[in-house]
mmCIF file of C-alpha atoms in Angstrom:
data_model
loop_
_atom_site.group_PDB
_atom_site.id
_atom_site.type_symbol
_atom_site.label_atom_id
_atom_site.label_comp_id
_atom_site.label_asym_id
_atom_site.label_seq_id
_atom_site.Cartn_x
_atom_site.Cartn_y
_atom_site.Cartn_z
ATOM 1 C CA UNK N 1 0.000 0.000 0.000
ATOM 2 C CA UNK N 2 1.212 3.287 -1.241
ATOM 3 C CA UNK N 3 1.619 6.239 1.621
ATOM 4 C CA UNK N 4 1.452 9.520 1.525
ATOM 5 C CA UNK N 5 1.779 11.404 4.337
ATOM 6 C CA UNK N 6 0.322 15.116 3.730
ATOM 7 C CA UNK N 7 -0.676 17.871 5.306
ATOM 8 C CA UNK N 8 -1.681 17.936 9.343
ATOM 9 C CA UNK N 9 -2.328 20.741 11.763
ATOM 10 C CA UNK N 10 -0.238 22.171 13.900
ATOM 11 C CA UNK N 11 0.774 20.731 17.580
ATOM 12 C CA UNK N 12 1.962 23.415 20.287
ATOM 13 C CA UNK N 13 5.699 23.349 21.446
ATOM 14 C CA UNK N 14 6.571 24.005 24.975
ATOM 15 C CA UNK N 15 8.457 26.932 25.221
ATOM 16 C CA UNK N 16 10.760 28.203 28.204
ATOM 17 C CA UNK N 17 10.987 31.817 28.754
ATOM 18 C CA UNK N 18 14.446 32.857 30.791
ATOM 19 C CA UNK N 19 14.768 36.359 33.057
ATOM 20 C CA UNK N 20 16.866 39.073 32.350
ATOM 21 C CA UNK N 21 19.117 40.323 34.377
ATOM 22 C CA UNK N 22 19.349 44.041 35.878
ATOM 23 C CA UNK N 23 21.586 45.905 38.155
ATOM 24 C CA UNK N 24 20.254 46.660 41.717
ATOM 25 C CA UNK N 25 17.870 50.200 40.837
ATOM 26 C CA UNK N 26 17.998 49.274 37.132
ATOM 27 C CA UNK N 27 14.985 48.476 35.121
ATOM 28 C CA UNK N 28 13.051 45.544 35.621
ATOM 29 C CA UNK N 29 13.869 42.297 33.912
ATOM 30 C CA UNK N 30 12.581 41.284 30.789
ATOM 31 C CA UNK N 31 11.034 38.301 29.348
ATOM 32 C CA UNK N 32 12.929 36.841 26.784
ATOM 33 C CA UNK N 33 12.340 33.511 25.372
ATOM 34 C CA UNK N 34 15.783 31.745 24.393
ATOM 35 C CA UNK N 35 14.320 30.173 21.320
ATOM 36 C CA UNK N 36 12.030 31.067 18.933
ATOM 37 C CA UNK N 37 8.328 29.786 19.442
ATOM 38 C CA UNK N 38 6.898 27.870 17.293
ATOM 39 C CA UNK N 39 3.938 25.171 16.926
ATOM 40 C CA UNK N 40 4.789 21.714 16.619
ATOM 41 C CA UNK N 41 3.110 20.805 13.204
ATOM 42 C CA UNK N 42 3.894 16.846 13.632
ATOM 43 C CA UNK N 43 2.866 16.206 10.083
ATOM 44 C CA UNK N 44 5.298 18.621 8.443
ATOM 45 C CA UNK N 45 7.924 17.245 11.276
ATOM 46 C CA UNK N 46 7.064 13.407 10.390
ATOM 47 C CA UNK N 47 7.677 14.475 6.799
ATOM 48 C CA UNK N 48 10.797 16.186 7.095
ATOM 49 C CA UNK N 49 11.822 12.854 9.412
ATOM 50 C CA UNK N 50 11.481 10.459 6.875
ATOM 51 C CA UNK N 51 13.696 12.459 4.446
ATOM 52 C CA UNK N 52 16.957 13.158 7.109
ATOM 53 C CA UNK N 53 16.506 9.403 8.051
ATOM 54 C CA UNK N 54 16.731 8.454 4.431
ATOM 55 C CA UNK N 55 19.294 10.980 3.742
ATOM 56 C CA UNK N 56 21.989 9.628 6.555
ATOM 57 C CA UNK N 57 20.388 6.042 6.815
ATOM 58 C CA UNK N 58 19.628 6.485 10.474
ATOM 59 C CA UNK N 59 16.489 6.494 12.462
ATOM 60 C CA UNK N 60 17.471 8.733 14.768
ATOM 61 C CA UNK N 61 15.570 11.807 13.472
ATOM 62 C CA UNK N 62 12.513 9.686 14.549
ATOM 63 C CA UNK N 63 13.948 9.890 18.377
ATOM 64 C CA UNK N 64 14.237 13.292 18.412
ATOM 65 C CA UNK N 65 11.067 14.144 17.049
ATOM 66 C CA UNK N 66 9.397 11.706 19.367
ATOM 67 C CA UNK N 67 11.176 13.503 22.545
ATOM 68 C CA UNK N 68 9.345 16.643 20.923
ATOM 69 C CA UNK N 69 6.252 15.187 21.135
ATOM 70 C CA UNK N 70 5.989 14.136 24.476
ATOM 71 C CA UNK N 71 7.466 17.442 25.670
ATOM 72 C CA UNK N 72 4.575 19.473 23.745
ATOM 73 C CA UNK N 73 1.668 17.418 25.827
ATOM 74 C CA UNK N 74 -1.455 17.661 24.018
ATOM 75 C CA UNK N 75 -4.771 15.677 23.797
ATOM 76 C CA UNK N 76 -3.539 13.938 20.449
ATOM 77 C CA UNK N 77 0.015 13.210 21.906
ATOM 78 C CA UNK N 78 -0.732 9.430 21.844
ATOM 79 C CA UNK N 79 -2.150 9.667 18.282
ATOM 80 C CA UNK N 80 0.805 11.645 16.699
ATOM 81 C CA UNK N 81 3.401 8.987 18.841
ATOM 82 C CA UNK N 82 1.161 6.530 17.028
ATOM 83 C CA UNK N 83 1.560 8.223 13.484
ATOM 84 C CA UNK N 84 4.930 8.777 13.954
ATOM 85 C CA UNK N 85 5.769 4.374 14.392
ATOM 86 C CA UNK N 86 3.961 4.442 11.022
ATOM 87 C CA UNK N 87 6.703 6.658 9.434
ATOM 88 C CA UNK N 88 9.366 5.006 10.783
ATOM 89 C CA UNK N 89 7.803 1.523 9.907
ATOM 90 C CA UNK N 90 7.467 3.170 5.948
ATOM 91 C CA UNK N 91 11.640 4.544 6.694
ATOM 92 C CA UNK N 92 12.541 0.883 7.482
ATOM 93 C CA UNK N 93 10.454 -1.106 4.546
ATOM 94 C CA UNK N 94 12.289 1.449 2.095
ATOM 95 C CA UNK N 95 16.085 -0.182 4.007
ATOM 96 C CA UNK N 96 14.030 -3.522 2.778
ATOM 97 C CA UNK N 97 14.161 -4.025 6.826
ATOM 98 C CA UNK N 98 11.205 -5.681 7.139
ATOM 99 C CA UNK N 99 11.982 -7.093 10.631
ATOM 100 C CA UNK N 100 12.114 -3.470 12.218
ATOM 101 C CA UNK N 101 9.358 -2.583 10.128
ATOM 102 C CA UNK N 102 6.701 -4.646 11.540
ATOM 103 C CA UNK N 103 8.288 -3.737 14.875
ATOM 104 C CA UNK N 104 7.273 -0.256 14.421
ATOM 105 C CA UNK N 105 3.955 -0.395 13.286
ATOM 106 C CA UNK N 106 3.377 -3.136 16.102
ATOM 107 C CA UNK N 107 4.408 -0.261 18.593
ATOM 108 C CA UNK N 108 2.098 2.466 17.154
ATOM 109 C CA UNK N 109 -0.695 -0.279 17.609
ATOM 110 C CA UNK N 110 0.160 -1.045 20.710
ATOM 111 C CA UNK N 111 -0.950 2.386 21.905
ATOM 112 C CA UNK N 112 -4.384 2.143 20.867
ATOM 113 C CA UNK N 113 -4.270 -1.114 22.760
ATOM 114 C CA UNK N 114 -3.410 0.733 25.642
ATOM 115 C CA UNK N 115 -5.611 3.214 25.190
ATOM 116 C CA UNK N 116 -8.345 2.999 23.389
ATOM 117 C CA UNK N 117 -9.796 5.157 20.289
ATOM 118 C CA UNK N 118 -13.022 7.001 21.299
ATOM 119 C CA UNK N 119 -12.410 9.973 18.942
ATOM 120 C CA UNK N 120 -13.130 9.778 14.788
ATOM 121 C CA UNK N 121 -9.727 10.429 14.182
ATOM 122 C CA UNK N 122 -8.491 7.906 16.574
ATOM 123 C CA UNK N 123 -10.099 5.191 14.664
ATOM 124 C CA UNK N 124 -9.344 6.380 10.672
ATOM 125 C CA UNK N 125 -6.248 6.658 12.344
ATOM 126 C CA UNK N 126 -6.221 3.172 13.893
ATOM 127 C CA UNK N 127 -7.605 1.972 10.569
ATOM 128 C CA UNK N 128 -4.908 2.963 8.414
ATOM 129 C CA UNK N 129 -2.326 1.692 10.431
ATOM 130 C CA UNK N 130 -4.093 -1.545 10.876
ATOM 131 C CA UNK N 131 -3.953 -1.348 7.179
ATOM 132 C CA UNK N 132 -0.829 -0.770 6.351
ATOM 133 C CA UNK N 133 0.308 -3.643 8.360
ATOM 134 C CA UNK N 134 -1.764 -6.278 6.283
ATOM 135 C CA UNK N 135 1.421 -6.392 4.849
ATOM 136 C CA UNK N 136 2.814 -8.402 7.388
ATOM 137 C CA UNK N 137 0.239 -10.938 7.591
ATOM 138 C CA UNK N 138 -1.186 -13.697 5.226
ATOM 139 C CA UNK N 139 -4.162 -15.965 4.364
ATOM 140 C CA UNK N 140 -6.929 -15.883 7.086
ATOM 141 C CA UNK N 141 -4.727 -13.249 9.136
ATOM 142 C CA UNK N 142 -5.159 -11.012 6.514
ATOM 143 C CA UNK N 143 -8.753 -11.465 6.058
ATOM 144 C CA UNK N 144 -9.398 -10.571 9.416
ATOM 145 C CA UNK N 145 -7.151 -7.302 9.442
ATOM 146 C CA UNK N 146 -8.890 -5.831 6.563
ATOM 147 C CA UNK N 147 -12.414 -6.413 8.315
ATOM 148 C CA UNK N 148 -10.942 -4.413 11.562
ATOM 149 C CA UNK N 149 -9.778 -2.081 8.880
ATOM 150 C CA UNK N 150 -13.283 -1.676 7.390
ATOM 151 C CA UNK N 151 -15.429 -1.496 10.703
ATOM 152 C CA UNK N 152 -12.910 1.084 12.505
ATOM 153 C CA UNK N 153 -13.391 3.431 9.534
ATOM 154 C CA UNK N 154 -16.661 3.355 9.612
ATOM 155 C CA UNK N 155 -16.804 3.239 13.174
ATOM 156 C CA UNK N 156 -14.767 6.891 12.513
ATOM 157 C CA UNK N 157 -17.590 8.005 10.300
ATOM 158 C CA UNK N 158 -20.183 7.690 12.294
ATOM 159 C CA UNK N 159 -18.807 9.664 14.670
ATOM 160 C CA UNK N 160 -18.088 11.793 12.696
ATOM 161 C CA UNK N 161 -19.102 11.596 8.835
ATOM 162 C CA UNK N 162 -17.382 14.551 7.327
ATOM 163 C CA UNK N 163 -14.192 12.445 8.250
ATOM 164 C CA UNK N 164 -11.921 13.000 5.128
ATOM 165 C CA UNK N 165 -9.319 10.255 6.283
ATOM 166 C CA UNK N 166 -12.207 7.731 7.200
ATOM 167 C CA UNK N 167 -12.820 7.981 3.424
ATOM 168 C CA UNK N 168 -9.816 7.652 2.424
ATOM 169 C CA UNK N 169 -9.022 4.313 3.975
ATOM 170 C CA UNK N 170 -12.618 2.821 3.249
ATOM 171 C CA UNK N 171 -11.108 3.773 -0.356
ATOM 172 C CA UNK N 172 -8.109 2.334 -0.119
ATOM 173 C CA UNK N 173 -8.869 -0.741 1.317
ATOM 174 C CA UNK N 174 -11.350 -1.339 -1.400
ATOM 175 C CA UNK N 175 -8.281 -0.464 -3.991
ATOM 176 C CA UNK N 176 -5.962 -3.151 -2.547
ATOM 177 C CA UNK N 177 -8.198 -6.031 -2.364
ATOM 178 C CA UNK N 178 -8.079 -8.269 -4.779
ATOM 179 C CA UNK N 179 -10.771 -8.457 -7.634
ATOM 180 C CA UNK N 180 -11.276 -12.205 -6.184
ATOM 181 C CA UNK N 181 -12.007 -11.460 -2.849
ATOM 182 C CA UNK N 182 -14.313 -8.474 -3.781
ATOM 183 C CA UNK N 183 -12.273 -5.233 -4.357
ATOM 184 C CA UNK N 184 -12.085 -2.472 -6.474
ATOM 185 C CA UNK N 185 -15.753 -1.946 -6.603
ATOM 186 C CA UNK N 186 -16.245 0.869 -4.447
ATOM 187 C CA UNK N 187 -12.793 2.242 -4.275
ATOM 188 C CA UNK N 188 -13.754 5.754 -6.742
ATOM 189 C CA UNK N 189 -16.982 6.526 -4.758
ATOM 190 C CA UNK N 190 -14.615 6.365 -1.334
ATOM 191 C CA UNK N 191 -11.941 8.357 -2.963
ATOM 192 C CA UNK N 192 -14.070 11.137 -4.663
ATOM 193 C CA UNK N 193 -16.027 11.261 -1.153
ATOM 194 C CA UNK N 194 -12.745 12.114 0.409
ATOM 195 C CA UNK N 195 -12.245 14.735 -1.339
ATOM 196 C CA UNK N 196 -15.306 16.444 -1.199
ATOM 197 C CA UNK N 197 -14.420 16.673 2.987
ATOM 198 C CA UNK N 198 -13.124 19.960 4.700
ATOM 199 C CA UNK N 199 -9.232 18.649 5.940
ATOM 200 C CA UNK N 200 -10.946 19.372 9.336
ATOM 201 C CA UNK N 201 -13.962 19.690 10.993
ATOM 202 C CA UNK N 202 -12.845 21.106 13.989
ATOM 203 C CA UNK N 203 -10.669 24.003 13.953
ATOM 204 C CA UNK N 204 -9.508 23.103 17.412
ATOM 205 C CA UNK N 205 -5.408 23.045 17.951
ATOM 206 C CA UNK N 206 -3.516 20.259 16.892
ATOM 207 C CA UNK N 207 -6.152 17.763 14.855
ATOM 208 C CA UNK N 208 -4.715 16.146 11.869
ATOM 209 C CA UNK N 209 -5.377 17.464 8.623
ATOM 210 C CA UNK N 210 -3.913 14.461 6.413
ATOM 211 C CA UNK N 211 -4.939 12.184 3.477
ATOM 212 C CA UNK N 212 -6.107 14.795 0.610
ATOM 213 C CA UNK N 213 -3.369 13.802 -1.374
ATOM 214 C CA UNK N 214 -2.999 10.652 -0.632
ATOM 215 C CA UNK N 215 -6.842 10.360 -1.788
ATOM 216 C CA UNK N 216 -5.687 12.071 -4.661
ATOM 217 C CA UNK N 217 -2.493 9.653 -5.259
ATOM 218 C CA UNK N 218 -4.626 6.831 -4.924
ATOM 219 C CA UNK N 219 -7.556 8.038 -7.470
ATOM 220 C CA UNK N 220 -5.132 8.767 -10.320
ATOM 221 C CA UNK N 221 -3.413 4.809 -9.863
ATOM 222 C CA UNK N 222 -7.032 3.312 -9.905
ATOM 223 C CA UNK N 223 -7.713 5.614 -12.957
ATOM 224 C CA UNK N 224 -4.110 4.125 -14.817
ATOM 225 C CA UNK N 225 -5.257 0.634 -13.768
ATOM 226 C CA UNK N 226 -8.634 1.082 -15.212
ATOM 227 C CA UNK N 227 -7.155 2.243 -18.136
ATOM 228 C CA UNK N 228 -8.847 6.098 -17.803
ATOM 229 C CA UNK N 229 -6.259 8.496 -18.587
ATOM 230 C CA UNK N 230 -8.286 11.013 -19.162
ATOM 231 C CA UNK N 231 -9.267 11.317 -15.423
ATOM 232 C CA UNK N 232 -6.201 10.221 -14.311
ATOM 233 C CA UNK N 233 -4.773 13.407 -15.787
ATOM 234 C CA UNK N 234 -7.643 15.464 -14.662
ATOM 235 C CA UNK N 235 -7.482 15.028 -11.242
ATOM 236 C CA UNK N 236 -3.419 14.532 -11.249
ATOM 237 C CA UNK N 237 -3.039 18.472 -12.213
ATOM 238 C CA UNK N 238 -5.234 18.978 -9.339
ATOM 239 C CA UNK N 239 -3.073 17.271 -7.212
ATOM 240 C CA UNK N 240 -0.397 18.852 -8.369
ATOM 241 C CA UNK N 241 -2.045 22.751 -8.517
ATOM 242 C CA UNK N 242 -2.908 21.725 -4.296
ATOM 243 C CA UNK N 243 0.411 20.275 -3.179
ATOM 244 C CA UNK N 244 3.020 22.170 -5.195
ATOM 245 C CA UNK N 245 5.654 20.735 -2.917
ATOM 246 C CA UNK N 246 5.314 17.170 -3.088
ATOM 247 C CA UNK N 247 8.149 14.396 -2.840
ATOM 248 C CA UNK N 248 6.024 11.770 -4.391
ATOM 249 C CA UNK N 249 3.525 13.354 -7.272
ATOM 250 C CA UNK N 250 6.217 14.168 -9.739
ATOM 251 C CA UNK N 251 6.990 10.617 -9.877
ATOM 252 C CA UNK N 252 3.446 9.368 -10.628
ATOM 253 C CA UNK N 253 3.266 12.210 -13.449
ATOM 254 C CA UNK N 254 6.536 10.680 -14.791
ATOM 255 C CA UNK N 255 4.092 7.015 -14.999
ATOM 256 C CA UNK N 256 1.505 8.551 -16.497
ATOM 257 C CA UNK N 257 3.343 10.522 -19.197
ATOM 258 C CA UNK N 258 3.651 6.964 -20.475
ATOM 259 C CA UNK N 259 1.222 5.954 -23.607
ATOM 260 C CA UNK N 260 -1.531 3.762 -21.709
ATOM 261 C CA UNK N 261 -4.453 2.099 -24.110
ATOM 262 C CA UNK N 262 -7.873 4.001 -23.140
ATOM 263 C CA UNK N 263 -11.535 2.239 -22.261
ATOM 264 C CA UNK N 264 -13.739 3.693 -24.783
#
């Protein structure tokens, strides 16, 4: 399964503000923070992870980043430690470490064992990770983890059913079934749902925002596989006219710049 991580809201930082100091009659001390304050947008961060750990072939930007989230406490602390297993799980399958891989997504699960989801996001969340990990399983196993896939997303929608990311993985898990067990059918409906969602329906601080590209990403590979280029164009420059900065969209423009046979 193909992942795109895009877009999430921002997660506050704790800051530390130091005093001044002043001479005895002097003016009084000023604030001055020693850093500059910023959010904590753990999407952007998770992103920028993934490419340092590729770039030196170490995990340890995922440490780091972890340490920042559990100094920035927040309601969705648990669900961005959880998010953030599922990039390093993605940074080890691309070292073709598939031992440490499973690991990782094993730990991000393991919070929502230890705590668990009662928000929408918690379970598209849960969902996609539970996903993700099919990969790891086989046969009846497999089975199973796509139906725990299917009712935690729309578990998330009925709590919610402007959930963009619920979509999304009701879409997606439709796309990677196979034809023989049922898939593909209703893949395009969940996809084109998605993206007629706000990227949040709460404004409050630090709810993700992810999974309108990765909607997008996946609509324009079931439109290639269909054989639809037309539409797989269409919605491709929309893609690309949204996320102008995007690691992985050039690459599936290069794929469909190649001469594909059209349905009638």
């Amino acid at each position: 399964m193909k992942f795109m991580l895009t877009k999430i809201p921002a997660m506050t930082g704790l800051c530390l503000v130091l005093l001044g100091g002043s001479a005895p009659g002097g003016k009084l001390p000023s604030l001055r923070p020693p850093l500059e304050v910023r959010p904590l947008n753990v999407q952007a961060e998770s992103d920028k992870a993934l490419a340092e750990a590729l770039r030196s072939q170490s995990p340890a930007a995922f440490g780091r980043l972890r340490q920042r989230i559990r100094h920035a406490p927040s309601p969705y602390t648990r669900y961005w430690l959880s998010y953030l297993a599922l990039y390093e799980s993605i940074y080890y399958l691309r070292q073709a470490d598939r031992g440490r891989a499973e690991q990782a997504i094993r730990q991000g699960l393991a919070l929502f064992q230890e705590h668990p989801p009662q928000r929408s996001e918690d379970f598209a969340l849960l969902a996609y990770m539970q996903g993700f990990a099919i990969q790891f399983r086989s046969g009846m196993a497999a089975a199973a983890a796509s139906a725990k896939v299917r009712d935690n997303a729309t578990q998330a929608l009925q709590l919610d059913a402007r959930n963009l990311r619920a979509y999304y993985v009701l879409g997606s898990t439709d796309f990677y079934t196979p034809a023989r067990y049922g898939g593909g059918k209703k893949a395009e409906a969940f996809l084109l749902k998605a993206l007629t969602m706000p990227d949040q329906t709460t404004k409050a601080a630090q709810t993700p925002a992810w999974g309108r590209e990765q909607a997008y990403e996946l609509l324009v590979k079931l439109y290639q596989r269909e054989s639809r280029p037309v539409l797989a164009r269409r919605y491709y420059a929309e893609a690309r006219r949204l996320f102008p900065g995007s690691q992985t969209l050039p690459e599936l423009g290069r794929s469909l710049a190649r001469p594909v046979a059209a349905n009638p």
